[in-house]
mmCIF file of C-alpha atoms and ligand atoms in Angstrom:
data_model
loop_
_atom_site.group_PDB
_atom_site.id
_atom_site.type_symbol
_atom_site.label_atom_id
_atom_site.label_comp_id
_atom_site.label_asym_id
_atom_site.label_seq_id
_atom_site.Cartn_x
_atom_site.Cartn_y
_atom_site.Cartn_z
ATOM 1 C CA MET A 505 237.316 245.556 177.204
ATOM 2 C CA TYR A 506 238.176 249.021 177.173
ATOM 3 C CA PRO A 507 235.788 251.219 174.389
ATOM 4 C CA LYS A 508 237.402 250.836 171.281
ATOM 5 C CA VAL A 509 238.822 254.579 170.902
ATOM 6 C CA ILE A 510 240.730 254.025 174.209
ATOM 7 C CA GLN A 511 242.350 250.336 173.660
ATOM 8 C CA LYS A 512 243.207 252.203 170.045
ATOM 9 C CA LEU A 513 245.361 254.806 171.824
ATOM 10 C CA ILE A 514 246.597 252.080 174.265
ATOM 11 C CA ASN A 515 247.822 250.422 171.457
ATOM 12 C CA LEU A 516 249.757 253.416 169.959
ATOM 13 C CA PHE A 517 251.396 254.437 173.204
ATOM 14 C CA SER A 518 252.347 250.735 173.600
ATOM 15 C CA ASN A 519 254.425 250.994 170.481
ATOM 16 C CA PHE A 520 256.667 254.030 172.452
ATOM 17 C CA PRO A 521 259.854 252.869 173.491
ATOM 18 C CA THR A 522 260.092 251.315 176.812
ATOM 19 C CA ILE A 523 256.651 251.427 177.217
ATOM 20 C CA GLY A 524 254.588 248.734 177.930
ATOM 21 C CA PRO A 525 250.653 247.951 178.089
ATOM 22 C CA ARG A 526 250.132 248.948 181.668
ATOM 23 C CA THR A 527 251.776 251.949 181.547
ATOM 24 C CA ALA A 528 250.228 253.067 178.129
ATOM 25 C CA THR A 529 246.932 252.234 179.976
ATOM 26 C CA ARG A 530 247.700 254.859 182.428
ATOM 27 C CA PHE A 531 248.547 257.072 180.188
ATOM 28 C CA VAL A 532 245.501 257.028 178.381
ATOM 29 C CA PHE A 533 243.314 257.411 182.019
ATOM 30 C CA TYR A 534 245.214 260.306 182.655
ATOM 31 C CA LEU A 535 244.580 261.783 179.377
ATOM 32 C CA LEU A 536 240.823 261.226 179.851
ATOM 33 C CA LYS A 537 240.979 263.347 183.102
ATOM 34 C CA LEU A 538 242.718 266.445 181.386
ATOM 35 C CA PRO A 539 240.814 269.332 180.296
ATOM 36 C CA LYS A 540 240.035 269.708 176.308
ATOM 37 C CA GLU A 541 242.354 272.684 176.035
ATOM 38 C CA LYS A 542 245.208 270.521 177.597
ATOM 39 C CA LEU A 543 244.339 267.811 175.129
ATOM 40 C CA GLU A 544 244.215 270.456 172.418
ATOM 41 C CA GLU A 545 247.540 271.846 173.102
ATOM 42 C CA LEU A 546 249.105 268.133 172.952
ATOM 43 C CA SER A 547 247.672 267.226 169.767
ATOM 44 C CA GLN A 548 249.367 270.597 168.387
ATOM 45 C CA VAL A 549 252.533 269.839 169.696
ATOM 46 C CA ILE A 550 252.628 266.300 168.363
ATOM 47 C CA LEU A 551 251.813 268.081 165.104
ATOM 48 C CA ASP A 552 254.489 270.894 165.195
ATOM 49 C CA LEU A 553 257.168 268.131 165.839
ATOM 50 C CA LYS A 554 256.824 266.859 162.070
ATOM 51 C CA LYS A 555 256.397 270.682 160.830
ATOM 52 C CA GLU A 556 259.240 272.547 162.660
ATOM 53 C CA ILE A 557 261.672 269.940 163.127
ATOM 54 C CA LYS A 558 264.326 269.198 160.135
ATOM 55 C CA ILE A 559 266.615 266.091 160.253
ATOM 56 C CA CYS A 560 269.705 267.298 159.255
ATOM 57 C CA LYS A 561 271.090 265.534 155.899
ATOM 58 C CA ILE A 562 274.394 265.333 157.369
ATOM 59 C CA CYS A 563 274.447 263.727 160.266
ATOM 60 C CA PHE A 564 270.839 263.289 161.310
ATOM 61 C CA ASN A 565 270.340 265.324 163.905
ATOM 62 C CA PRO A 566 267.039 266.818 164.682
ATOM 63 C CA PHE A 567 266.984 270.669 164.836
ATOM 64 C CA SER A 568 264.539 273.277 164.440
ATOM 65 C CA PRO A 569 265.268 275.525 161.063
ATOM 66 C CA ALA A 570 263.319 278.724 162.632
ATOM 67 C CA GLN A 571 265.522 278.793 165.626
ATOM 68 C CA ILE A 572 268.596 279.119 163.783
ATOM 69 C CA LEU A 573 267.309 282.140 161.776
ATOM 70 C CA GLU A 574 266.098 283.467 165.168
ATOM 71 C CA SER A 575 268.970 283.648 166.885
ATOM 72 C CA LYS A 576 270.651 284.510 164.048
ATOM 73 C CA ILE A 577 273.662 282.122 164.260
ATOM 74 C CA GLU A 578 272.986 282.090 160.418
ATOM 75 C CA ALA A 579 271.626 285.023 158.541
ATOM 76 C CA ASP A 580 272.018 283.553 155.293
ATOM 77 C CA LYS A 581 268.963 282.171 154.148
ATOM 78 C CA ASP A 582 270.311 280.048 151.980
ATOM 79 C CA LYS A 583 268.173 276.782 151.465
ATOM 80 C CA GLU A 584 271.070 274.502 152.034
ATOM 81 C CA LYS A 585 271.922 275.559 155.365
ATOM 82 C CA LYS A 586 268.005 275.056 156.602
ATOM 83 C CA GLU A 587 268.989 271.185 155.926
ATOM 84 C CA ILE A 588 271.906 271.370 157.824
ATOM 85 C CA CYS A 589 271.937 271.671 161.994
ATOM 86 C CA PRO A 590 273.982 274.071 163.258
ATOM 87 C CA ILE A 591 276.697 271.831 164.986
ATOM 88 C CA CYS A 592 277.573 270.626 161.021
ATOM 89 C CA GLN A 593 277.084 274.519 160.004
ATOM 90 C CA ASN A 594 279.692 275.472 162.922
ATOM 91 C CA PRO A 595 282.683 276.565 161.203
ATOM 92 C CA ALA A 596 284.664 276.230 164.708
ATOM 93 C CA ARG A 597 283.871 272.432 164.757
ATOM 94 C CA ASP A 598 286.390 269.888 163.348
ATOM 95 C CA ARG A 599 284.800 268.193 160.617
ATOM 96 C CA SER A 600 287.988 265.310 160.165
ATOM 97 C CA LYS A 601 286.693 264.176 163.463
ATOM 98 C CA ILE A 602 283.235 262.330 162.811
ATOM 99 C CA CYS A 603 281.817 260.715 166.303
ATOM 100 C CA VAL A 604 279.262 257.821 165.605
ATOM 101 C CA ILE A 605 276.429 257.436 167.963
ATOM 102 C CA ALA A 606 273.269 255.252 168.007
ATOM 103 C CA ASN A 607 270.734 258.042 169.049
ATOM 104 C CA GLU A 608 269.893 261.766 168.956
ATOM 105 C CA THR A 609 270.217 261.770 173.183
ATOM 106 C CA ASP A 610 273.803 260.081 172.847
ATOM 107 C CA LEU A 611 274.909 263.466 171.012
ATOM 108 C CA ALA A 612 272.979 265.817 173.883
ATOM 109 C CA LYS A 613 275.144 263.572 176.237
ATOM 110 C CA ILE A 614 278.504 264.287 174.700
ATOM 111 C CA GLU A 615 277.659 267.608 174.263
ATOM 112 C CA SER A 616 276.779 268.570 177.562
ATOM 113 C CA THR A 617 280.763 267.511 178.747
ATOM 114 C CA ARG A 618 281.792 270.524 176.388
ATOM 115 C CA LYS A 619 284.792 268.045 175.638
ATOM 116 C CA TYR A 620 284.385 267.464 171.996
ATOM 117 C CA ASN A 621 284.622 269.658 169.310
ATOM 118 C CA GLY A 622 284.463 267.419 165.913
ATOM 119 C CA VAL A 623 280.995 266.275 164.326
ATOM 120 C CA TYR A 624 278.584 263.605 164.819
ATOM 121 C CA HIS A 625 276.907 260.983 162.600
ATOM 122 C CA ILE A 626 273.560 259.437 164.365
ATOM 123 C CA LEU A 627 273.379 255.720 163.170
ATOM 124 C CA GLY A 628 269.322 255.467 164.315
ATOM 125 C CA GLY A 629 270.093 252.614 166.842
ATOM 126 C CA ASN A 630 272.164 249.390 167.234
ATOM 127 C CA ILE A 631 272.626 246.395 165.167
ATOM 128 C CA LYS A 632 270.123 244.060 166.753
ATOM 129 C CA LEU A 633 271.629 240.507 167.310
ATOM 130 C CA ALA A 634 268.016 238.567 167.286
ATOM 131 C CA LYS A 635 267.478 239.585 164.031
ATOM 132 C CA LYS A 636 269.335 239.416 160.862
ATOM 133 C CA ASN A 637 270.645 241.953 158.429
ATOM 134 C CA LEU A 638 269.348 244.747 160.327
ATOM 135 C CA ALA A 639 272.377 246.903 159.402
ATOM 136 C CA GLY A 640 270.572 247.923 156.514
ATOM 137 C CA PHE A 641 268.383 249.974 158.412
ATOM 138 C CA LEU A 642 271.070 252.255 160.052
ATOM 139 C CA LYS A 643 272.560 254.914 158.351
ATOM 140 C CA ILE A 644 275.850 253.318 157.822
ATOM 141 C CA LYS A 645 275.590 253.584 153.848
ATOM 142 C CA GLU A 646 275.247 257.366 154.394
ATOM 143 C CA LEU A 647 278.409 257.253 156.976
ATOM 144 C CA ILE A 648 280.764 255.633 154.270
ATOM 145 C CA LYS A 649 279.464 258.380 151.692
ATOM 146 C CA ARG A 650 280.662 261.085 154.156
ATOM 147 C CA ILE A 651 283.899 259.457 154.608
ATOM 148 C CA GLU A 652 284.430 258.779 150.978
ATOM 149 C CA GLN A 653 283.656 262.936 150.704
ATOM 150 C CA GLU A 654 285.831 263.874 153.624
ATOM 151 C CA ARG A 655 289.083 261.707 153.515
ATOM 152 C CA ASN A 656 290.911 263.243 150.834
ATOM 153 C CA LYS A 657 290.925 266.729 152.332
ATOM 154 C CA GLU A 658 293.964 267.457 154.422
ATOM 155 C CA LYS A 659 293.542 266.645 157.892
ATOM 156 C CA GLU A 660 293.714 263.415 158.658
ATOM 157 C CA MET A 661 290.425 261.795 159.337
ATOM 158 C CA GLU A 662 288.962 260.291 162.671
ATOM 159 C CA ILE A 663 285.902 258.010 163.259
ATOM 160 C CA ILE A 664 285.233 257.859 166.737
ATOM 161 C CA LEU A 665 282.733 254.669 167.870
ATOM 162 C CA ALA A 666 280.721 256.053 170.810
ATOM 163 C CA LEU A 667 278.181 253.250 170.950
ATOM 164 C CA ASN A 668 276.738 251.988 174.080
ATOM 165 C CA PRO A 669 279.052 249.251 175.755
ATOM 166 C CA THR A 670 276.620 246.883 175.455
ATOM 167 C CA THR A 671 276.621 243.767 173.493
ATOM 168 C CA GLU A 672 274.348 245.694 170.874
ATOM 169 C CA GLY A 673 276.715 248.433 170.589
ATOM 170 C CA ASN A 674 279.749 246.029 170.487
ATOM 171 C CA ALA A 675 278.506 244.311 167.726
ATOM 172 C CA THR A 676 277.493 247.718 165.943
ATOM 173 C CA SER A 677 281.033 248.724 166.854
ATOM 174 C CA LEU A 678 283.095 245.762 165.418
ATOM 175 C CA TYR A 679 280.758 245.431 161.812
ATOM 176 C CA LEU A 680 281.530 249.225 161.369
ATOM 177 C CA GLU A 681 285.277 248.741 162.084
ATOM 178 C CA LYS A 682 284.990 246.023 159.277
ATOM 179 C CA GLU A 683 283.297 247.887 156.867
ATOM 180 C CA LEU A 684 285.578 250.967 157.400
ATOM 181 C CA LYS A 685 289.068 249.135 157.277
ATOM 182 C CA PRO A 686 289.363 249.767 153.342
ATOM 183 C CA PHE A 687 289.451 253.337 153.874
ATOM 184 C CA ASN A 688 292.622 252.997 155.989
ATOM 185 C CA ILE A 689 291.802 255.843 158.288
ATOM 186 C CA LYS A 690 292.064 256.440 162.255
ATOM 187 C CA ILE A 691 289.385 254.501 163.760
ATOM 188 C CA THR A 692 288.720 254.914 167.888
ATOM 189 C CA ARG A 693 286.491 253.642 170.500
ATOM 190 C CA LEU A 694 285.769 255.414 173.823
ATOM 191 C CA GLY A 695 288.328 254.685 176.542
ATOM 192 C CA ARG A 696 287.297 252.498 179.630
ATOM 193 C CA GLY A 697 285.712 253.678 182.714
ATOM 194 C CA LEU A 698 281.995 253.463 181.080
ATOM 195 C CA PRO A 699 280.289 250.657 183.182
ATOM 196 C CA ILE A 700 280.019 247.652 180.815
ATOM 197 C CA GLY A 701 276.630 246.601 179.808
ATOM 198 C CA GLY A 702 275.131 250.331 180.458
ATOM 199 C CA GLU A 703 273.948 253.035 178.550
ATOM 200 C CA LEU A 704 276.159 255.992 177.362
ATOM 201 C CA GLU A 705 272.524 258.493 177.799
ATOM 202 C CA TYR A 706 273.350 257.542 181.507
ATOM 203 C CA ALA A 707 276.840 257.588 182.180
ATOM 204 C CA ASP A 708 277.917 260.729 184.389
ATOM 205 C CA GLU A 709 279.512 263.703 182.772
ATOM 206 C CA GLU A 710 282.977 263.368 184.186
ATOM 207 C CA THR A 711 283.456 259.540 183.397
ATOM 208 C CA LEU A 712 282.091 259.941 179.885
ATOM 209 C CA SER A 713 284.557 263.216 179.352
ATOM 210 C CA SER A 714 287.478 261.030 180.383
ATOM 211 C CA SER A 715 286.050 258.214 178.385
ATOM 212 C CA LEU A 716 286.285 260.475 175.324
ATOM 213 C CA GLU A 717 290.049 261.865 176.042
ATOM 214 C CA GLY A 718 291.178 258.304 176.638
ATOM 215 C CA ARG A 719 289.744 257.076 173.377
ATOM 216 C CA ASN A 720 292.108 254.438 171.577
HETATM 217 ZN ZN1 ZN B 698 274.258 268.071 161.080
#
């Protein structure tokens, strides 16, 4: 019904999280009204995403290595350091505490409380109950490898499961508890207070802070 290129872009936007075909169509007609320079800027920023952002090879947090060098957090130009995010590089963070979260936005949310000084592990989603064996797509193997490497150090390890209080989040926590049981390490979950069925991302800072402090 629309010209081919319009339909193609609608289809591409429809694949975005939470975007349905109606919103996707509005995006395309909005873009059509923009001046050429704005479209060029947009295309360039999208291309820069892949060029400038790296995914931390320890916790899978996206970060900008160029910014680390600019801000001189780390003057060391060691290649290894360019592959590790500022949180994992920070000597003040407690590596014996790993907070397991579903998405990047959850990390930002927990950081905003300023109540957590451990490190993170981004799974990349939750176990989808409708589809079988989706656990394989999450960074669970990588988490187990980290625990194997860290657990023999002097400090007792704690794995904090900070997944959404939703059916899928709970299923993911249960699955992880089962997988991590053989390691005999402390496994905690966020305390009460988070609205059941809600997402961590939308919790207010105070609720999230007390839920972190009240973990058990
Ligand atoms: Zn990291």
